[in-house]
Tab-separated table of C-alpha atoms in Angstrom:
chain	number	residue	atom	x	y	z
A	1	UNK	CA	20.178	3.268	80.188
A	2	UNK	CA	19.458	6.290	77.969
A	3	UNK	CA	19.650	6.015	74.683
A	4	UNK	CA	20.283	8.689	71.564
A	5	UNK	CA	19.699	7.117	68.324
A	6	UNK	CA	22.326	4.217	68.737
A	7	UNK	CA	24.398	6.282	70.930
A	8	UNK	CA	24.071	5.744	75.245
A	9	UNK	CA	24.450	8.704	77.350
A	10	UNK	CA	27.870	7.800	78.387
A	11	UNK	CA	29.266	7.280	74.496
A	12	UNK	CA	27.627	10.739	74.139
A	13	UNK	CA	29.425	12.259	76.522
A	14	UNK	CA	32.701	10.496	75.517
A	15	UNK	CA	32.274	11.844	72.483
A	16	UNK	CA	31.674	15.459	73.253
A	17	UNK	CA	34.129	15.285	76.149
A	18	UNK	CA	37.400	17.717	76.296
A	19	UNK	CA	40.652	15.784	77.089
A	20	UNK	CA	43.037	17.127	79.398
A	21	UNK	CA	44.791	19.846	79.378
A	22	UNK	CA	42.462	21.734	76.890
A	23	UNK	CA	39.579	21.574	79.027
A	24	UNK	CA	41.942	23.087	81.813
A	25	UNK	CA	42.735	26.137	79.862
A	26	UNK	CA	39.151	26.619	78.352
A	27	UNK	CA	37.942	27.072	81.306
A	28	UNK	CA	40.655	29.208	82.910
A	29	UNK	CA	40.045	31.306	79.575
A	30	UNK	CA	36.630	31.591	80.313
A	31	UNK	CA	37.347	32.386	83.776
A	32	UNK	CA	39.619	35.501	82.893
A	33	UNK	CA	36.260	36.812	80.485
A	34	UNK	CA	33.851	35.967	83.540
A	35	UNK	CA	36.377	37.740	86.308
A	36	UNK	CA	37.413	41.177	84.508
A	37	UNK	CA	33.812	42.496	84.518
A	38	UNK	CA	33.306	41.310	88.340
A	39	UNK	CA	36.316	42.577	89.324
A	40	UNK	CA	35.864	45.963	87.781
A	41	UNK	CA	32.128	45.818	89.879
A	42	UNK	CA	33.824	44.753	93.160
A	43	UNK	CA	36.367	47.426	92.353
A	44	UNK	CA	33.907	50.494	91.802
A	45	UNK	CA	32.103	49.668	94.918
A	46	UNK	CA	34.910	48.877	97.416
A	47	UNK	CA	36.740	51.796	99.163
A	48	UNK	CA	40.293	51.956	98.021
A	49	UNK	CA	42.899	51.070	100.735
A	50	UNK	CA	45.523	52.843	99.206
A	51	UNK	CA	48.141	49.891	99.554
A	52	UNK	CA	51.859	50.066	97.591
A	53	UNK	CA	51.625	49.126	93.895
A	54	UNK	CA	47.667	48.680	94.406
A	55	UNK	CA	48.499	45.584	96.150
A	56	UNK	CA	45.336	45.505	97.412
A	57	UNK	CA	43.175	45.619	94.001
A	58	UNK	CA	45.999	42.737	92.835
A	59	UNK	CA	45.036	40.845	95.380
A	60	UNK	CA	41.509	41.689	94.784
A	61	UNK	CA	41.333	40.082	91.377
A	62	UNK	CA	43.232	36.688	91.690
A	63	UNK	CA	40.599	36.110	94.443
A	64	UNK	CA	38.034	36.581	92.597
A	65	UNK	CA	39.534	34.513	89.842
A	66	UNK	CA	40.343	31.644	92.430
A	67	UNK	CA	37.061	31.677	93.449
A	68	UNK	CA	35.311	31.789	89.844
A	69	UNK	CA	38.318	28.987	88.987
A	70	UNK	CA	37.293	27.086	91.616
A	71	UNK	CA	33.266	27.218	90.678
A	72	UNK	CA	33.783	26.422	87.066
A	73	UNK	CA	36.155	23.541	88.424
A	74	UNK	CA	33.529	22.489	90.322
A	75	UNK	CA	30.682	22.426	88.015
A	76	UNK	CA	33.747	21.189	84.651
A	77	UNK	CA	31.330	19.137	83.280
A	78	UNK	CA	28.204	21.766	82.714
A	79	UNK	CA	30.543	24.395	82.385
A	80	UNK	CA	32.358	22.772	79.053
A	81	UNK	CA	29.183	21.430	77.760
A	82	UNK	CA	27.743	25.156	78.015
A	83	UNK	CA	30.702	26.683	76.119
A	84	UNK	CA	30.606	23.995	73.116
A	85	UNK	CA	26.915	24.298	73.059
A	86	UNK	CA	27.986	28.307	72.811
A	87	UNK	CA	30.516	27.967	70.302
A	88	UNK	CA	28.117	25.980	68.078
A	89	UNK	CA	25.585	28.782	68.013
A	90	UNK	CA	27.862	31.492	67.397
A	91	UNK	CA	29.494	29.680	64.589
A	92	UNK	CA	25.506	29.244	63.177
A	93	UNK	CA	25.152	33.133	63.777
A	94	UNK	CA	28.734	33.944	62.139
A	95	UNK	CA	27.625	31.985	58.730
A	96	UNK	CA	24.325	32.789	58.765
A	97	UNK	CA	25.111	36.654	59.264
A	98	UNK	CA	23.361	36.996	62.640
A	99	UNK	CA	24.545	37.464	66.149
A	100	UNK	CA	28.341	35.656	65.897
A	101	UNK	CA	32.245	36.131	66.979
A	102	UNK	CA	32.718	39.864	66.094
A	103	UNK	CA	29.350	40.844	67.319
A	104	UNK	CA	30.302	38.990	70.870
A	105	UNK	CA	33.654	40.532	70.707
A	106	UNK	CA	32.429	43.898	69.794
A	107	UNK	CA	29.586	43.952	72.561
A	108	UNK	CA	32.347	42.281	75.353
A	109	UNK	CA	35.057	45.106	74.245
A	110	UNK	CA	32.526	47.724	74.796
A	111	UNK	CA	31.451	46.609	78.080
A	112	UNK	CA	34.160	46.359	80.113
A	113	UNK	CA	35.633	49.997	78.425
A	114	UNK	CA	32.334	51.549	79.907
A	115	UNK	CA	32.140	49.606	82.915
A	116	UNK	CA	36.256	50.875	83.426
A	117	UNK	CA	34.381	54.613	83.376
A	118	UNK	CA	31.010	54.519	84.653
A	119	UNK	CA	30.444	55.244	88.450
A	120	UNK	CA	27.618	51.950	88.413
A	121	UNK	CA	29.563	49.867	86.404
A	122	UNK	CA	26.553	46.762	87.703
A	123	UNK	CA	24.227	49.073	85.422
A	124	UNK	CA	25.696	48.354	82.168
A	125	UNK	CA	25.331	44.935	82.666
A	126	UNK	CA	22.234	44.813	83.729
A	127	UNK	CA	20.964	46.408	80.463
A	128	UNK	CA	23.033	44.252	78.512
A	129	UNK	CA	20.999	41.576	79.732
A	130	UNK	CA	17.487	42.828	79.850
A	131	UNK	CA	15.597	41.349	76.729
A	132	UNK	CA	14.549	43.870	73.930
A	133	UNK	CA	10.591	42.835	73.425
A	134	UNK	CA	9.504	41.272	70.161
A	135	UNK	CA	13.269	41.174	69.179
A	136	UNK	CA	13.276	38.636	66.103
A	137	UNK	CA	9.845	39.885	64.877
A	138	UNK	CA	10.781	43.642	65.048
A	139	UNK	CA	14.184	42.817	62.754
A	140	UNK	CA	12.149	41.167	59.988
A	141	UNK	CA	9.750	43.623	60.109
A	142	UNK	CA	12.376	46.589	59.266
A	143	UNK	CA	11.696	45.334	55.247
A	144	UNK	CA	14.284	48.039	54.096
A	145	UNK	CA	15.209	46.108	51.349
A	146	UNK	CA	11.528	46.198	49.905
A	147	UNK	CA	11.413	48.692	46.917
A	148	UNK	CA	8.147	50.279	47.894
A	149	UNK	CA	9.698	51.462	51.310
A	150	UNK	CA	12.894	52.921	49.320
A	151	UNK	CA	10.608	54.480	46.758
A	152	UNK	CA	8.667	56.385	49.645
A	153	UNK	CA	12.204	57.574	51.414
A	154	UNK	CA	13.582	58.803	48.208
A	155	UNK	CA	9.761	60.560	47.843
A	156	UNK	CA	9.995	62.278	50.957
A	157	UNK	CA	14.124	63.536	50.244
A	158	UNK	CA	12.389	65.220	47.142
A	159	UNK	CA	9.750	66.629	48.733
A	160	UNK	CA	11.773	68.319	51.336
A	161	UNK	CA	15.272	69.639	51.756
A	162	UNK	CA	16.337	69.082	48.728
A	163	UNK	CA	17.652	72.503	47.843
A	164	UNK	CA	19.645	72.886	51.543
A	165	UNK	CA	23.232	73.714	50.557
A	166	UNK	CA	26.417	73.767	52.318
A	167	UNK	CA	26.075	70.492	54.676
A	168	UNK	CA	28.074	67.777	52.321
A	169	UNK	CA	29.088	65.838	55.188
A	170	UNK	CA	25.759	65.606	56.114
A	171	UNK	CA	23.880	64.712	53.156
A	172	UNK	CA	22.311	61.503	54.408
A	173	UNK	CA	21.106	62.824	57.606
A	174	UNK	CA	19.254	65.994	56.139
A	175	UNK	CA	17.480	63.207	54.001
A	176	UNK	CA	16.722	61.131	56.733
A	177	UNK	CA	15.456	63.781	58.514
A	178	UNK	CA	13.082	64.229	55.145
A	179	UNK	CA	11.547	61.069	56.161
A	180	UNK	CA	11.240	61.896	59.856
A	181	UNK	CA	9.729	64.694	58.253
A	182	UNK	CA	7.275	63.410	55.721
A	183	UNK	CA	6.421	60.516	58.586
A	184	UNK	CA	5.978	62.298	61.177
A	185	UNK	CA	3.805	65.119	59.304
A	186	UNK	CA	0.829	62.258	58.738
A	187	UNK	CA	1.198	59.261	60.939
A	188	UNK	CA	-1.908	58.888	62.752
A	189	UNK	CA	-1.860	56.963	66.112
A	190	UNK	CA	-3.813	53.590	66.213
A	191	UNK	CA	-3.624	51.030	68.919
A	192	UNK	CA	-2.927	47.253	68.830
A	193	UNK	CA	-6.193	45.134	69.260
A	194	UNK	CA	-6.873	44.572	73.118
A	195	UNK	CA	-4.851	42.586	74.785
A	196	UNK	CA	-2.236	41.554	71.876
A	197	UNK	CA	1.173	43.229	70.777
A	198	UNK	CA	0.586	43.355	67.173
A	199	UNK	CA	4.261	44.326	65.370
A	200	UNK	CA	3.035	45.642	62.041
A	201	UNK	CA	5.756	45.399	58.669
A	202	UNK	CA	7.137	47.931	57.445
A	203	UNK	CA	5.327	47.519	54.099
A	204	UNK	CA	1.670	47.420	56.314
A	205	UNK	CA	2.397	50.980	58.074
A	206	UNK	CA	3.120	52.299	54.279
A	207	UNK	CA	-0.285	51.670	53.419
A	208	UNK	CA	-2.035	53.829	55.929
A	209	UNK	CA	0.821	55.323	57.689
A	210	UNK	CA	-1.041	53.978	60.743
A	211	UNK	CA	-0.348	52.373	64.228
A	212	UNK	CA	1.420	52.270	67.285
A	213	UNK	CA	5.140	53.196	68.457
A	214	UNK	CA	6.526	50.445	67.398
A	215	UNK	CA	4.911	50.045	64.080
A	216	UNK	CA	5.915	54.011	63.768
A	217	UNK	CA	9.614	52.810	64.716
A	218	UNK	CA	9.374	50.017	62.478
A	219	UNK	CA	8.650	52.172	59.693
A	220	UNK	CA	10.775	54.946	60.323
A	221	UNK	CA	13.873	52.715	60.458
A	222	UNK	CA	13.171	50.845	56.993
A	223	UNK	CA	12.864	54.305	55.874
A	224	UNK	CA	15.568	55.644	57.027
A	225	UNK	CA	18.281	52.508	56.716
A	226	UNK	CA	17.020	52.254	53.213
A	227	UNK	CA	18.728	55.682	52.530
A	228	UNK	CA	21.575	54.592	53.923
A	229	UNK	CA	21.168	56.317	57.513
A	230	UNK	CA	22.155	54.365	60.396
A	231	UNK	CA	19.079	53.985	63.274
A	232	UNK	CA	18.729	51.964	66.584
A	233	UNK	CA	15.189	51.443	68.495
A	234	UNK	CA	14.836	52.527	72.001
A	235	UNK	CA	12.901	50.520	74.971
A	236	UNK	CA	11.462	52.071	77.559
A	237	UNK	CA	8.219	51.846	79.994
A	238	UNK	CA	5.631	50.801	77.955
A	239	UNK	CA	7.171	51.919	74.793
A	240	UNK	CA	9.286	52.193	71.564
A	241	UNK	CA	10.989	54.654	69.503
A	242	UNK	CA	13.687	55.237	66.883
A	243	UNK	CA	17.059	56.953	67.478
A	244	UNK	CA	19.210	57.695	64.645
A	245	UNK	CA	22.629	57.905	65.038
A	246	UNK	CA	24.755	61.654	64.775
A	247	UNK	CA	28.045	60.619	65.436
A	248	UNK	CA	30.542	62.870	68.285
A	249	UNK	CA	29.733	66.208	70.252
A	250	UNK	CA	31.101	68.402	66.926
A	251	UNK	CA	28.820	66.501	64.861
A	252	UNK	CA	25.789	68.082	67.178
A	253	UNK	CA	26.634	71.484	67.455
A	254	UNK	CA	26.425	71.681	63.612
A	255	UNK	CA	23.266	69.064	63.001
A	256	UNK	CA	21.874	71.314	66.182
A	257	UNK	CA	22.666	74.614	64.104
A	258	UNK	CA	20.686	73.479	60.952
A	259	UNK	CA	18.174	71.920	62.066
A	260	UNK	CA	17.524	75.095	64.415
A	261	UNK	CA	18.579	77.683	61.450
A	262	UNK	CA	17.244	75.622	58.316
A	263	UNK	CA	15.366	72.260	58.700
A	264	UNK	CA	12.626	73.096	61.925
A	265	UNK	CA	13.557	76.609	62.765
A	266	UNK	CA	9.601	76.982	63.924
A	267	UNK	CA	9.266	73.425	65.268
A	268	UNK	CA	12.629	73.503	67.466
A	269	UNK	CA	12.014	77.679	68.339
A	270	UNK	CA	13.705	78.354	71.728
A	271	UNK	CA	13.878	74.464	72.689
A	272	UNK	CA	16.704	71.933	73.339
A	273	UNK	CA	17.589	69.181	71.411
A	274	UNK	CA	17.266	65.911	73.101
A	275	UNK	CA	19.917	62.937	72.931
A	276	UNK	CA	21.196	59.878	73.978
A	277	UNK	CA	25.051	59.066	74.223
A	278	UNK	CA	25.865	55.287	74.078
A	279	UNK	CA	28.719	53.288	75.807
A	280	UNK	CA	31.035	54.062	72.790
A	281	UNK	CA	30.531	57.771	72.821
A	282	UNK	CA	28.286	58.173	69.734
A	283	UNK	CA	25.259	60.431	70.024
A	284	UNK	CA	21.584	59.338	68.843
A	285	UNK	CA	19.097	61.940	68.044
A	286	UNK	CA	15.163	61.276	68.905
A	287	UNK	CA	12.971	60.532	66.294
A	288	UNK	CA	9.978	59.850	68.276
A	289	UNK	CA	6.797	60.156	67.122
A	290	UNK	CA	5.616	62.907	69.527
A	291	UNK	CA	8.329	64.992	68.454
A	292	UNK	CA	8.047	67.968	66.032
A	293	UNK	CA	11.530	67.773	64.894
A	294	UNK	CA	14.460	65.892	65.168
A	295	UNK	CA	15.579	65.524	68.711
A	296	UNK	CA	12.240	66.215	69.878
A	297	UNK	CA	11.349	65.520	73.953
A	298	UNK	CA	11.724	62.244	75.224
A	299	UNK	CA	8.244	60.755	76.591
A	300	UNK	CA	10.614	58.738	78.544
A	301	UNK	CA	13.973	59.301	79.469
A	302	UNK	CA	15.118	55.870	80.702
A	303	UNK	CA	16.855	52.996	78.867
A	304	UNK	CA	15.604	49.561	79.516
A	305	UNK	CA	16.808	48.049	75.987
A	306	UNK	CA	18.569	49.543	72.861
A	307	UNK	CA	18.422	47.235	69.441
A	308	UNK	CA	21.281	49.214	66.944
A	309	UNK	CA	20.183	48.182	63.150
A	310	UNK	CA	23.633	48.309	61.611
């Protein structure tokens, strides 16, 4: 018999076990959360029939839940296990400050309202689910907190832009594009030693202003965040780079305007400006570090992972 301390197995999962009828309606709960998103998959890629009252998509979804129902019925025991084991990390990352309850709620509310609009709704789930590299490392490595990296960011907003006028509402972004400024103007390209993904901290790349794209993002995002700008790093084929964040499609035309008119008239001369628009709507401008100003070309357009530093 296996043993736990002075516990068996079976007292264990006495214990832990759900009594009747809660373990009933937990799972029919999660069973609602699991269907919605399937159904609005099944939906997008199944022609319409056209039926009375959409009897047909009505029908449609209580199949799907019977049939998810009837899996998690099936497999009660790992499925309830699963979700306390769920609820138990959550709760960690809710007091801790990490990844909890609004975060889950928050990333599950914007799913299914751009799965509800988007042609492939499959997609969005897909790249909710494909890891971002070197997560955990990357987000202690974005030292914004450190006084040395605020001391360079408020160094580069004096050294340039600091006499631009007239853009109030967008005082943080002209400094932060300071910084892209001042960063971009002297960071010098190094690889990571053969054969290992070295993620350098943000207080390292100060030293030298040295490295590769993600040490670059790294940087450029403690810079930026310690200003108070808000930045998210972008995954793609074989690389990284920062994105910071603009806000709707009026907010563009005017950052376009000045940073085409006042901030990189010569660096932006005659070219576009290149964005991203997330599943909310909000636009994020390019901060590579190929490009000359902000919104500078994309060395690769596609999305395989987005980490948003809030």
């Amino acid at each position: 018999m296996i043993k736990l301390g002075n516990l068996t197995y079976q007292q264990l999962q006495e214990k832990f076990r759900i009594k009747s009828p809660w373990d009933m309606i937990i799972i029919f709960i999660l069973n609602v959360l699991i269907t919605i998103p399937i159904f609005i998959i099944t939906h997008h890629n199944l022609a319409t029939l056209d039926w009375l009252f959409h009897i047909d998509r009505i029908v449609l979804f209580l199949l799907i839940l019977l049939i998810i129902q009837l899996i998690l019925r099936a497999m009660r025991r790992v499925t309830l296990i699963s979700v306390i084991l769920y609820f138990i990390v959550l709760s960690y990352g809710t007091l801790s400050g990490k990844y909890g309850f609004e975060k889950v709620y928050e990333d599950y509310r914007s799913m299914i309202y751009t799965m509800n609009d988007d042609p492939y709704p499959q997609d969005i789930i897909i790249s909710k689910l494909l890891p971002f590299p070197n997560k955990s490392k990357i987000i202690d490595a974005i030292e914004y907190q450190n006084p040395k990296i605020r001391n360079f960011a408020i160094m580069a907003t004096s050294k340039h832009f600091k006499n631009v006028k007239g853009y109030n509402d967008y005082f943080t972004l002209i400094q932060s594009f300071a910084v892209f400024k001042e960063i971009n103007s002297r960071w010098y390209y190094v690889s990571d030693p053969k054969g290992h993904d070295y993620i350098a901290k943000a207080t390292e790349s100060l030293q030298y202003l040295s490295g590769d794209c993600d040490d670059h993002s790294i940087f450029m995002a403690a810079c930026i965040k310690s200003i108070g700008g808000t930045v998210r790093l972008i995954h793609t084929k074989g690389h990284i780079y920062p994105e910071i964040f603009i806000g709707t499609q009026k907010d563009l035309e005017k950052i376009n305007y000045v940073i085409k008119k006042t901030l990189f008239p010569l660096e932006s001369k005659n070219k576009p400006i290149n964005y991203h628009i997330d599943e909310r709507g909000n636009i994020w401008l390019n901060l590579d570090y190929t490009a000359k100003y902000p919104g500078g070309p994309f060395m690769n357009e596609e999305i395989l992972g987005a980490l948003t530093l809030e």
